[in-house]
PDB file of C-alpha atoms in Angstrom:
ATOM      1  CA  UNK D   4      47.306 -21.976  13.926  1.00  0.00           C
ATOM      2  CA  UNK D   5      44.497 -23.212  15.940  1.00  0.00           C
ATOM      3  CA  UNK D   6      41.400 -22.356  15.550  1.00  0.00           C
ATOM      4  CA  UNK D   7      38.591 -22.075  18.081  1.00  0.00           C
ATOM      5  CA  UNK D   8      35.719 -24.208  17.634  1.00  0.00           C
ATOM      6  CA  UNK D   9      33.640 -21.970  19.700  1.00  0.00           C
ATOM      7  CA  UNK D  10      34.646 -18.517  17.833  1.00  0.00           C
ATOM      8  CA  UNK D  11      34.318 -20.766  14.239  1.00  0.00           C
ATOM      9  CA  UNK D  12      30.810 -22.390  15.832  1.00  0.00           C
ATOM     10  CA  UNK D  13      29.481 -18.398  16.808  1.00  0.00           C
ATOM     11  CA  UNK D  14      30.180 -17.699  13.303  1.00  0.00           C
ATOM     12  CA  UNK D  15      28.366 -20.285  11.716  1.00  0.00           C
ATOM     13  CA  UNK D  16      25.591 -19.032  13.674  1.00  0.00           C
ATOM     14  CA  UNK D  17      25.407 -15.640  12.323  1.00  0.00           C
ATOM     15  CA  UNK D  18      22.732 -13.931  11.300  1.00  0.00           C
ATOM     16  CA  UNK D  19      22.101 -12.787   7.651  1.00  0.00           C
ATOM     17  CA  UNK D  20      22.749  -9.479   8.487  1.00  0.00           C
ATOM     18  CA  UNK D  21      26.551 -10.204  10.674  1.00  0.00           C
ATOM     19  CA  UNK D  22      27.160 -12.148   7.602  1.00  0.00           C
ATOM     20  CA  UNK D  23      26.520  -9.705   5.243  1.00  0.00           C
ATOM     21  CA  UNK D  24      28.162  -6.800   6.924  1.00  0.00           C
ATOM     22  CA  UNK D  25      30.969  -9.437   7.841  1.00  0.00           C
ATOM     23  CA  UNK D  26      30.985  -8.889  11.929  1.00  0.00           C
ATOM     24  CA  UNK D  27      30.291 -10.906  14.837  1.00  0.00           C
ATOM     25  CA  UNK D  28      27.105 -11.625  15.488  1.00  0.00           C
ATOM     26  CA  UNK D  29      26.645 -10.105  19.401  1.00  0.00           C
ATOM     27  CA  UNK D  30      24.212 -12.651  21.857  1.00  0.00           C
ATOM     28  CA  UNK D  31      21.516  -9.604  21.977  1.00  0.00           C
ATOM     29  CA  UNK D  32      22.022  -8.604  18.171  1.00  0.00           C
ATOM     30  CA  UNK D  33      19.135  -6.906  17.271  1.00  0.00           C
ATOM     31  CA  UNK D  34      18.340  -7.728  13.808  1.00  0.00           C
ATOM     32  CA  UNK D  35      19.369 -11.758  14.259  1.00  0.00           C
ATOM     33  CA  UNK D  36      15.501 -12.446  15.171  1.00  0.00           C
ATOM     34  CA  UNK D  37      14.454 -11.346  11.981  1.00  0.00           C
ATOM     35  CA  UNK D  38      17.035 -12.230   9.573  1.00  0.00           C
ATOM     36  CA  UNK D  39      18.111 -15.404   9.861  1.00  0.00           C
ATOM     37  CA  UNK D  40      21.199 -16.693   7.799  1.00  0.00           C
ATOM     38  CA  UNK D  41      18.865 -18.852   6.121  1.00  0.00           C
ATOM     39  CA  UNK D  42      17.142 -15.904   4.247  1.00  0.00           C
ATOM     40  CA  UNK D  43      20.407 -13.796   3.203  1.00  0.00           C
ATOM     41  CA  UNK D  44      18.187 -12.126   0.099  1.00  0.00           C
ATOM     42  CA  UNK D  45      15.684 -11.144   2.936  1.00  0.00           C
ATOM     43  CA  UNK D  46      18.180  -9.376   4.583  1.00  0.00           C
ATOM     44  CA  UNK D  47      20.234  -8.072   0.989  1.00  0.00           C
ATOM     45  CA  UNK D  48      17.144  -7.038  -0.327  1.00  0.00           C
ATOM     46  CA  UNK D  49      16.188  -4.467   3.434  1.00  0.00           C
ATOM     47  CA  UNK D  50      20.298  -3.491   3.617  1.00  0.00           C
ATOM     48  CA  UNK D  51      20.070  -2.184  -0.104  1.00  0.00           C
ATOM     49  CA  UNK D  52      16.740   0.019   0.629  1.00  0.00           C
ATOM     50  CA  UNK D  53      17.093   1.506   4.346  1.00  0.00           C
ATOM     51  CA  UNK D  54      20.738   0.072   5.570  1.00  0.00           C
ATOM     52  CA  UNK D  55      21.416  -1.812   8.438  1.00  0.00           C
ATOM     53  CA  UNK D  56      21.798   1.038  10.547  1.00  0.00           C
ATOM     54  CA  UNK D  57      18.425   2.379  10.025  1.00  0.00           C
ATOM     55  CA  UNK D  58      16.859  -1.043  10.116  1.00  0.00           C
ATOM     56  CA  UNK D  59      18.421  -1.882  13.609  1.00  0.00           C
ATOM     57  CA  UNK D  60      17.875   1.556  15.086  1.00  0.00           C
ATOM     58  CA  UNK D  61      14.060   1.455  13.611  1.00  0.00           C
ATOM     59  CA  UNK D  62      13.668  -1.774  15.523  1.00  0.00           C
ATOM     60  CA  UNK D  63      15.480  -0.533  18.468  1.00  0.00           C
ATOM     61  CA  UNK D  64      12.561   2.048  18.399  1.00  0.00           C
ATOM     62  CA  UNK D  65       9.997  -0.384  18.700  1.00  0.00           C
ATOM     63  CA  UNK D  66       8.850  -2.652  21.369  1.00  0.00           C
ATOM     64  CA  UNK D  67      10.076  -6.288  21.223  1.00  0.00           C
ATOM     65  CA  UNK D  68       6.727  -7.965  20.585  1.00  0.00           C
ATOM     66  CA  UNK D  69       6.250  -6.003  17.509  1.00  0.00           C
ATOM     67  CA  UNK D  70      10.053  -5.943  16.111  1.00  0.00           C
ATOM     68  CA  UNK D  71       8.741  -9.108  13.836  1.00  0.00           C
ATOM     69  CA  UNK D  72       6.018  -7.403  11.919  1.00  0.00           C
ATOM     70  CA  UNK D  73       8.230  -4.436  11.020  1.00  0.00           C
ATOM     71  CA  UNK D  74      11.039  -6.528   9.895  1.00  0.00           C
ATOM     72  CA  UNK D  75       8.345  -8.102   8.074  1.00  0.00           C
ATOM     73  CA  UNK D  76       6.820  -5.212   6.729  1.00  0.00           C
ATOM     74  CA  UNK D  77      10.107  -3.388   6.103  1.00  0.00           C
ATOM     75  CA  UNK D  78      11.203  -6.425   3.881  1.00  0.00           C
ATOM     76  CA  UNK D  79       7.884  -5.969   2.272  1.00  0.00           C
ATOM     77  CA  UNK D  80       8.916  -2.588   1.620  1.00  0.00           C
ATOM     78  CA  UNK D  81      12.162  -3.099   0.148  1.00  0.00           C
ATOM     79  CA  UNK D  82      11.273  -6.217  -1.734  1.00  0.00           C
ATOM     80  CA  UNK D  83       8.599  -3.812  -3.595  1.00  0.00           C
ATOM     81  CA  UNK D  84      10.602  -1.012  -4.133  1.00  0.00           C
ATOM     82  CA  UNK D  85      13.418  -3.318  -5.687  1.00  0.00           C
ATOM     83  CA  UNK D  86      11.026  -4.087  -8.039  1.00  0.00           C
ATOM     84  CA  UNK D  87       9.649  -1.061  -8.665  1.00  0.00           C
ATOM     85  CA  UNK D  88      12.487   1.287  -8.573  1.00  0.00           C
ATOM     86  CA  UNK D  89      10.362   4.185  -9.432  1.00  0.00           C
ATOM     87  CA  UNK D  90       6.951   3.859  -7.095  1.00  0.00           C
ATOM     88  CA  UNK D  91       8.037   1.036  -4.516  1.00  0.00           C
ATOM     89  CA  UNK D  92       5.198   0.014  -2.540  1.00  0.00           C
ATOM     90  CA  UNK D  93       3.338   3.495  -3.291  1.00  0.00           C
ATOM     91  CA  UNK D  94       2.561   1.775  -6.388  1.00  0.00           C
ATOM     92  CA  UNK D  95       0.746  -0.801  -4.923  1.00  0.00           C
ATOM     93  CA  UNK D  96      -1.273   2.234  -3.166  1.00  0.00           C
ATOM     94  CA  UNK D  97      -2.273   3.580  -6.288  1.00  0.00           C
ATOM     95  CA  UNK D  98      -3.066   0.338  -7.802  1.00  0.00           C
ATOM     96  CA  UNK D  99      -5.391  -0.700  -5.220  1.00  0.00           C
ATOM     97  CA  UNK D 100      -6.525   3.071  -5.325  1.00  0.00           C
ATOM     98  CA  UNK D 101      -7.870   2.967  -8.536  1.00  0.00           C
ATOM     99  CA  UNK D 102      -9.105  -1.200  -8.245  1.00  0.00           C
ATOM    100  CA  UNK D 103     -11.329   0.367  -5.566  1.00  0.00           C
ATOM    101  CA  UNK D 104     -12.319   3.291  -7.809  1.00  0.00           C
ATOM    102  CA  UNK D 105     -13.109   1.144 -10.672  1.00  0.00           C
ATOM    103  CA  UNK D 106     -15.212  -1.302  -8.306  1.00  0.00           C
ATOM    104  CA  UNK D 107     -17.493   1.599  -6.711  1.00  0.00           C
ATOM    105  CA  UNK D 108     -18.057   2.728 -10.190  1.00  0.00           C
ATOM    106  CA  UNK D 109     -19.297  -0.645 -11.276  1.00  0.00           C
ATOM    107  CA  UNK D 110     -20.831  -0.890  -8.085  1.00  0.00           C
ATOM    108  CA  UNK D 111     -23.165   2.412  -8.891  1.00  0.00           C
ATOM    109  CA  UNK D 112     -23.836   1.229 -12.282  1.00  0.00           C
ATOM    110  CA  UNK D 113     -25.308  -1.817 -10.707  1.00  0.00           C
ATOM    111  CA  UNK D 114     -27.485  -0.576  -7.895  1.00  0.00           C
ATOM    112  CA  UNK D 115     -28.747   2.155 -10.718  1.00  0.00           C
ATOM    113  CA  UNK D 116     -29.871  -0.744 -12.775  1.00  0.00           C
ATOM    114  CA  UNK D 117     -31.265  -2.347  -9.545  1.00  0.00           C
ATOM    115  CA  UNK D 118     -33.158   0.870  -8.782  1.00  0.00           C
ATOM    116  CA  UNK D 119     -34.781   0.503 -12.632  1.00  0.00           C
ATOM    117  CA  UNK D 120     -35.780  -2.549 -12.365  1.00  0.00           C
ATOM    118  CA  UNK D 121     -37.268  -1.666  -8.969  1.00  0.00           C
ATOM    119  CA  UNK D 122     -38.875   1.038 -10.218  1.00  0.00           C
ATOM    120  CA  UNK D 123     -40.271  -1.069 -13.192  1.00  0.00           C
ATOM    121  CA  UNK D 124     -41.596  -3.652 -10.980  1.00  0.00           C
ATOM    122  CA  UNK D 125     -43.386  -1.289  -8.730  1.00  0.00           C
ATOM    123  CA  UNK D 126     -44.969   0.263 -11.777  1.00  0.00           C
ATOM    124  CA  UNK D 127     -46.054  -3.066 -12.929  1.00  0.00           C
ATOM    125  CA  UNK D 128     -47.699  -4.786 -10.002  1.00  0.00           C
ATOM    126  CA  UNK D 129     -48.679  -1.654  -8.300  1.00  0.00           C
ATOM    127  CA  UNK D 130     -49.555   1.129  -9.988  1.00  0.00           C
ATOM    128  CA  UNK D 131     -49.878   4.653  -7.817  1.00  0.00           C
ATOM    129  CA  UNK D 132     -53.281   6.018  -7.122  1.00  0.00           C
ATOM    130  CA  UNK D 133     -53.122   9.295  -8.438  1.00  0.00           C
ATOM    131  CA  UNK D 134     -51.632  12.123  -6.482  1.00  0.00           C
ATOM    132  CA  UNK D 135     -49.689   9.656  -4.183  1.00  0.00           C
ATOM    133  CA  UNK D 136     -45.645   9.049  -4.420  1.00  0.00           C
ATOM    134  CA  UNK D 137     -44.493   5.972  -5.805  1.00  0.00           C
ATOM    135  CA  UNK D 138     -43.649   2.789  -3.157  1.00  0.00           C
ATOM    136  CA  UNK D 139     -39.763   2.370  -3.384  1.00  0.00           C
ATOM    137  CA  UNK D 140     -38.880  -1.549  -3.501  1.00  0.00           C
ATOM    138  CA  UNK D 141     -37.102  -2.968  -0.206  1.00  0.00           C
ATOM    139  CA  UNK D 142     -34.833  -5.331  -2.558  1.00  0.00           C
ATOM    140  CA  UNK D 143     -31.805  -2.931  -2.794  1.00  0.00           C
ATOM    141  CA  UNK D 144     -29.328  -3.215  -0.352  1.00  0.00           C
ATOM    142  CA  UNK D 145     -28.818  -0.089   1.560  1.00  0.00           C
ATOM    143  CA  UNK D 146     -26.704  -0.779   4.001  1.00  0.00           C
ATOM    144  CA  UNK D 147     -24.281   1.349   4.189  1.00  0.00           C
ATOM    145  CA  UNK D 148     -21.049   1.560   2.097  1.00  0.00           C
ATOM    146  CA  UNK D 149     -18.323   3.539   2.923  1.00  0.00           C
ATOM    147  CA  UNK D 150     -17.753   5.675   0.248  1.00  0.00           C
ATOM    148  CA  UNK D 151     -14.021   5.179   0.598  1.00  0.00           C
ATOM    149  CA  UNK D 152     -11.802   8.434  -1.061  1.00  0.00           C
ATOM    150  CA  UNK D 153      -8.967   7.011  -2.491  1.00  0.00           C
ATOM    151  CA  UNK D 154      -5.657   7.972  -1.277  1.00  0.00           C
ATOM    152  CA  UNK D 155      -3.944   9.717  -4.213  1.00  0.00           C
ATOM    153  CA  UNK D 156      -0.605  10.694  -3.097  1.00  0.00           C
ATOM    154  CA  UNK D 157       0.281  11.629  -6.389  1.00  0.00           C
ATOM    155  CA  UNK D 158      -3.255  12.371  -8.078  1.00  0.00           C
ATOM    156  CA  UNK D 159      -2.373  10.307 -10.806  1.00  0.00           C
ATOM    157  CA  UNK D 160      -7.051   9.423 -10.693  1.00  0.00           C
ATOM    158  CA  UNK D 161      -7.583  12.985 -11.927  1.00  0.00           C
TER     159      UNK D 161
ATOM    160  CA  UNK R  23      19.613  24.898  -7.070  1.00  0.00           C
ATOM    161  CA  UNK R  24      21.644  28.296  -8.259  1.00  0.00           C
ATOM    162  CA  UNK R  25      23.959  30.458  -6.432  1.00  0.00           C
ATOM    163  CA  UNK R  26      24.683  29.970  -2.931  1.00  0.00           C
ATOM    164  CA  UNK R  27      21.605  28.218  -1.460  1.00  0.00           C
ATOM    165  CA  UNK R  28      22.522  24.952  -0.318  1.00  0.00           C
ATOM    166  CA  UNK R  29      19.825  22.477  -1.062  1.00  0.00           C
ATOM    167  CA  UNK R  30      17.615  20.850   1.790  1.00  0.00           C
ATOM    168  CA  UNK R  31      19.698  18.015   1.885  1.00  0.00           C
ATOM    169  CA  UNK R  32      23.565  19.774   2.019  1.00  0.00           C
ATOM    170  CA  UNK R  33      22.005  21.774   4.620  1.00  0.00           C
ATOM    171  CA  UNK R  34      20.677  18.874   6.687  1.00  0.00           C
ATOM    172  CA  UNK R  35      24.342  17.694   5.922  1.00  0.00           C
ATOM    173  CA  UNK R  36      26.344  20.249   6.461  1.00  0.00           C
ATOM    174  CA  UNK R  37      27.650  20.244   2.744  1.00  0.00           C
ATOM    175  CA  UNK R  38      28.803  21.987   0.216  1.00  0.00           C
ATOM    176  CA  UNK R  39      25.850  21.880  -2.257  1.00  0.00           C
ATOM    177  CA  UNK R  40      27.738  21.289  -5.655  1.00  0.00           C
ATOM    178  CA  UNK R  41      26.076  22.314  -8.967  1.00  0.00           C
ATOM    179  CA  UNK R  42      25.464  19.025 -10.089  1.00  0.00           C
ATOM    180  CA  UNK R  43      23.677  17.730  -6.611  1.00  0.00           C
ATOM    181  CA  UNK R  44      21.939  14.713  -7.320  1.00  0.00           C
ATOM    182  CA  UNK R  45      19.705  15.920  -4.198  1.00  0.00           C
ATOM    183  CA  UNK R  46      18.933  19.565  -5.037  1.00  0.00           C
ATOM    184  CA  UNK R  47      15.684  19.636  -7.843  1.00  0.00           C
ATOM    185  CA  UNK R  48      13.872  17.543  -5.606  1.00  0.00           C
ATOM    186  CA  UNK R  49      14.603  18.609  -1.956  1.00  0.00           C
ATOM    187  CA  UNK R  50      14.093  22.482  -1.568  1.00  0.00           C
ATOM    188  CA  UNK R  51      15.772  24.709   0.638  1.00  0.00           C
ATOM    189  CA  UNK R  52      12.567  25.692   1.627  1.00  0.00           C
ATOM    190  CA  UNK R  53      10.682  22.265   2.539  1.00  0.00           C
ATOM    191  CA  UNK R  54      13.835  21.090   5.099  1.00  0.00           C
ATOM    192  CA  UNK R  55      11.140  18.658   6.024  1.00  0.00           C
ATOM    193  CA  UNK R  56      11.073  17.008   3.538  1.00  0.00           C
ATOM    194  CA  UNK R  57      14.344  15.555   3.428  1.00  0.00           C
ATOM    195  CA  UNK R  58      14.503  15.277   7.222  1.00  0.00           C
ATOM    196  CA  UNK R  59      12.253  12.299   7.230  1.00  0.00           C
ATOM    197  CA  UNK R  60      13.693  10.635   3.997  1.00  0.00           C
ATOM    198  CA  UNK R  61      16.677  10.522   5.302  1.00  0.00           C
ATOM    199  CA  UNK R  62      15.712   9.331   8.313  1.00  0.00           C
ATOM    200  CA  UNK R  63      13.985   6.804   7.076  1.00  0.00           C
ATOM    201  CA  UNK R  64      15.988   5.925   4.129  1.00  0.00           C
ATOM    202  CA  UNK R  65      19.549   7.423   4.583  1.00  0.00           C
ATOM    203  CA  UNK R  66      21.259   9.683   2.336  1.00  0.00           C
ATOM    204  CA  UNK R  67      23.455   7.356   0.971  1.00  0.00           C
ATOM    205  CA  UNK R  68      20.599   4.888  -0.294  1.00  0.00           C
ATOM    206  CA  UNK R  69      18.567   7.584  -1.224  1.00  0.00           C
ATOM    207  CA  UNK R  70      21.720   9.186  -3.675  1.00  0.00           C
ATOM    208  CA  UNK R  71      22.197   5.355  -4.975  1.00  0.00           C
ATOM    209  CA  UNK R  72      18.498   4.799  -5.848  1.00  0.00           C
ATOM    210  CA  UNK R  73      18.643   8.408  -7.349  1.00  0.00           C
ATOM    211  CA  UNK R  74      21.604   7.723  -9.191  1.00  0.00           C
ATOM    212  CA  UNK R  75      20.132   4.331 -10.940  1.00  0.00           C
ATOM    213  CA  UNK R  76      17.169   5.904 -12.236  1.00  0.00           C
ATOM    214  CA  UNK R  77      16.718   8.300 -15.498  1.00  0.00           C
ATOM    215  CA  UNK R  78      16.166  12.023 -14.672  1.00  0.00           C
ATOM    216  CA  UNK R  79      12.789  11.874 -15.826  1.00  0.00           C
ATOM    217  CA  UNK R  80      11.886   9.113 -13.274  1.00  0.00           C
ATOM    218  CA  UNK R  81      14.032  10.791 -10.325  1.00  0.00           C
ATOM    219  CA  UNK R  82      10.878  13.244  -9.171  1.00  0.00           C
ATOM    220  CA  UNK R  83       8.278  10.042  -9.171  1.00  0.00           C
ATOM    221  CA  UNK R  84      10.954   7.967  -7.203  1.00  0.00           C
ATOM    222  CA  UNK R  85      11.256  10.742  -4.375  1.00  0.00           C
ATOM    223  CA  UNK R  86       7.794  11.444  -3.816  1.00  0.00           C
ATOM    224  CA  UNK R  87       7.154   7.791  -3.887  1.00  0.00           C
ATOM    225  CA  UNK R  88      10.103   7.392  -1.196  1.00  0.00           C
ATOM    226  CA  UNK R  89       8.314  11.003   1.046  1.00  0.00           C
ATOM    227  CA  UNK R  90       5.389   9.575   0.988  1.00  0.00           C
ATOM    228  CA  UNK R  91       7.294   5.787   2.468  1.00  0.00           C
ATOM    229  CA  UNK R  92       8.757   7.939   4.729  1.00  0.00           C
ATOM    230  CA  UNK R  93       5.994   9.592   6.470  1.00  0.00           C
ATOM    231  CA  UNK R  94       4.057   6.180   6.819  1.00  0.00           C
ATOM    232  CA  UNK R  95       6.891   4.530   8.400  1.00  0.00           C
ATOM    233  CA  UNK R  96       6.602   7.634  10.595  1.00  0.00           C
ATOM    234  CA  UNK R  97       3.518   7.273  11.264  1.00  0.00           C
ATOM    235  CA  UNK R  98       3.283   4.163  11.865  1.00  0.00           C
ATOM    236  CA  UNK R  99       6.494   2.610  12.907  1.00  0.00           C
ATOM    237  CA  UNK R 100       5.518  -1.319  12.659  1.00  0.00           C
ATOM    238  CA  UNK R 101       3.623  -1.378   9.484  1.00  0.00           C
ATOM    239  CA  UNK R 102       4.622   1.903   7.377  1.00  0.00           C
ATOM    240  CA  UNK R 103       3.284   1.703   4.305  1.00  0.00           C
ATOM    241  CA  UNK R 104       2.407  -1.805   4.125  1.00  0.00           C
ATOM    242  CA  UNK R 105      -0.233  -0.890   6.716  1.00  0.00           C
ATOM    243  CA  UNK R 106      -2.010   0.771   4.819  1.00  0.00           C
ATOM    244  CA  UNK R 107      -2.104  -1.577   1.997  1.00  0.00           C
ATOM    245  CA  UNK R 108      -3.357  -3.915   4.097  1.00  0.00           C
ATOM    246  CA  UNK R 109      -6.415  -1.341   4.940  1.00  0.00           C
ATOM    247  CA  UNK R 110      -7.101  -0.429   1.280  1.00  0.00           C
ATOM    248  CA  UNK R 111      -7.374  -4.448  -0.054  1.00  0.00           C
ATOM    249  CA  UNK R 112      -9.259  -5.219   2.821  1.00  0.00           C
ATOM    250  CA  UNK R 113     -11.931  -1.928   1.119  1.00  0.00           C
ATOM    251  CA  UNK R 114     -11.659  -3.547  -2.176  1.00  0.00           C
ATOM    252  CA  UNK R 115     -12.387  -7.214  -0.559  1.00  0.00           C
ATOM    253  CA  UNK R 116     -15.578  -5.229   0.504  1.00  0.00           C
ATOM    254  CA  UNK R 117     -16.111  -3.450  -2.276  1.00  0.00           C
ATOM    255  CA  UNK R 118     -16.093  -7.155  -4.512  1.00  0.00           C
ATOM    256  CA  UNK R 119     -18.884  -8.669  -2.144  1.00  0.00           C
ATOM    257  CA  UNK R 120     -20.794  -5.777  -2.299  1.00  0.00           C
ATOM    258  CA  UNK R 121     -20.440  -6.244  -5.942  1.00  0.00           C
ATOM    259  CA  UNK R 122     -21.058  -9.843  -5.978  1.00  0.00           C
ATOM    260  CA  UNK R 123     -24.555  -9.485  -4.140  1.00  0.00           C
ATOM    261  CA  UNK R 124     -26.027  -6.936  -6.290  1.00  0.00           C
ATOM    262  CA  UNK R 125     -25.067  -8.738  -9.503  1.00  0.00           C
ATOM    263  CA  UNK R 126     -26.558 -11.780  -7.556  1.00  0.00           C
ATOM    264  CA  UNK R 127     -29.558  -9.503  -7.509  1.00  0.00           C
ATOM    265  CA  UNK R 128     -29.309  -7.714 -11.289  1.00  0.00           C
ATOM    266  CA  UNK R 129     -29.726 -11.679 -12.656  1.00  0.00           C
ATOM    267  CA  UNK R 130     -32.848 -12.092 -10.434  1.00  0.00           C
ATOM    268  CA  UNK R 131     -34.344  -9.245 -12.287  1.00  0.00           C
ATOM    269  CA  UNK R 132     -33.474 -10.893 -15.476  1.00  0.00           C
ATOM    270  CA  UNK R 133     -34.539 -14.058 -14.683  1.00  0.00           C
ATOM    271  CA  UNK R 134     -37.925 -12.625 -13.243  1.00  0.00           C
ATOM    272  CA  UNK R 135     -37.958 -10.412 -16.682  1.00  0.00           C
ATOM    273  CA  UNK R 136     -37.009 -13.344 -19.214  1.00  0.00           C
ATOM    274  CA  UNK R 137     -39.869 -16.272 -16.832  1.00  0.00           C
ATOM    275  CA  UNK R 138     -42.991 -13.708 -17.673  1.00  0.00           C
ATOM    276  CA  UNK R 139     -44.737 -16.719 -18.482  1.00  0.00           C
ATOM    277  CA  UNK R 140     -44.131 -18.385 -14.933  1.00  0.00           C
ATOM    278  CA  UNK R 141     -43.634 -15.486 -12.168  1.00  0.00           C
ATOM    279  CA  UNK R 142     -44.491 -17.620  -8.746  1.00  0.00           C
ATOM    280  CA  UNK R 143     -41.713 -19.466  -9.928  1.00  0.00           C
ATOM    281  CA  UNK R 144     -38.952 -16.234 -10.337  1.00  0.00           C
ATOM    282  CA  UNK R 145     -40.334 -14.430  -7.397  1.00  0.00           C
ATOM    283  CA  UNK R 146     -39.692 -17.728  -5.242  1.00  0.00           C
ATOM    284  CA  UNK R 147     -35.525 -17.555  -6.528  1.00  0.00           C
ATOM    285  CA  UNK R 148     -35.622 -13.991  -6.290  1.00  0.00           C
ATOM    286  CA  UNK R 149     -36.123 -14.033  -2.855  1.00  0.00           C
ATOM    287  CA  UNK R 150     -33.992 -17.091  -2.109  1.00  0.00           C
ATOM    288  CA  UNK R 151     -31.033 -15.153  -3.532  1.00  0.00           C
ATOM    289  CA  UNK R 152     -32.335 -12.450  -1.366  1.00  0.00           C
ATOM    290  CA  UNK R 153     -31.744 -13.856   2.085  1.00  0.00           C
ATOM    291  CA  UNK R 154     -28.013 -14.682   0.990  1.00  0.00           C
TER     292      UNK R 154
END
């Protein structure tokens, strides 16, 4: 029985994903770019979540100089949701949902104090002739702030 | 799902929907949607594994995590979901320098409010941390 040293050398060149799903691994094989035999969780971890199918037709779908960020993003995907059975990446949406809530809250708390002290110091060094308004301090920053409304998908904030 | 309405997903299938379908309290005849882009996305198969591993009361949670997945990668085909992660850290990045300058300014008020005895002096840091 001999045995080819060009069909056993294409094999040792397979992707993750021929590996995996034990095939050859074609020349224009779609998903070799982005998972490489060296990564074989990378490619375990997308299989288990969408299936190769969906992950090669997805990237089939997209044009070539993009295919890398959604393999990346896919495997971001799955990694997440493998750890998270329950809220996969959503859960980093409503984590970051409420981190931004909780930050614009502190946020207001701190420009209100700013505003006192503003207010304080106006008072202080120059008192209002009567039947004038009050001169509002130019040290708060006003730029403006997005007031961002969190995403909820699942209004777990309410 | 009772009596003979097939669920979303034995519809999309072409299935007999069983009375124990793992598919059926979640995917509504009426919302064929909903389903559609799940298993698009996902696949049927993975979807009725990840179903399958979970407790029942988790099982609702998991499938509107995976909908809402679903129609990001839909949306946006490259990035999905991850996208717009990526968008909402960038806010709180934002949000934490926004925060770090007016703290910056709350301890100037201090400071100006604790040095009464020497105010040239405060009102010179005050508006050195200012022009930051």
């Amino acid at each position: 029985m001999s045995s080819s040293n060009s069909v056993e050398g294409s094999y040792s060149k397979r992707c993750a994903a021929c590996k995996h799903l034990r095939r050859r691994c074609a020349e224009d094989c779609v998903l070799a770019p982005y998972f490489p035999a060296t990564h074989p969780e990378r490619f375990e971890c997308v299989h288990k979540i969408f299936g190769a199918g969906n992950v090669a037709r997805m990237l089939k779908a997209i044009p070539v100089q993009e295919r890398a960020q959604a393999a990346d993003s896919l495997s971001a995907e799955a990694y997440w949701r493998v750890q998270d059975p329950v809220y996969g990446s959503t859960g980093i949406v409503i984590q970051t949902n409420q981190e931004i809530s909780s930050t614009q809250c502190e946020l207001a708390k701190i420009r209100a104090q700013i505003s006192m002290y503003e207010a304080q110091m106006a008072t202080e060094q120059q008192p209002p002739p009567p039947g004038l308004p009050q001169q509002q301090g130019s040290l708060g920053s006003q730029e403006n702030m997005p007031m961002f409304e969190p995403n909820d998908p699942f209004n777990f904030l309410n | 799902m009772g009596g003979n309405t097939p669920c979303a997903s034995c519809k999309l299938l072409r299935r007999r929907c069983a009375k124990e379908c793992i598919f059926a309290p979640y995917f509504p005849p009426e919302d064929p949607h909903k389903f559609a882009i799940v298993h698009k996305v996902f696949g049927a198969s993975n979807v009725s594994k990840m179903l399958q591993d979970l407790p029942v009361h988790q099982r609702a949670d998991a499938v509107s995590s995976l909908v809402y997945e679903a129609n990001a990668r839909m949306r946006d085909p490259v990035y999905g979901c991850v996208g717009a992660i990526s968008y909402l850290q960038h806010q709180v990045s934002q949000l934490q320098m926004q925060l770090a300058v007016a703290q910056a300014e709350i301890l100037c008020f201090q400071m100006q409010q604790q040095d009464s005895s020497s105010p040239s002096m405060a009102q010179k840091e005050c508006s050195h941390k200012s022009s930051l």
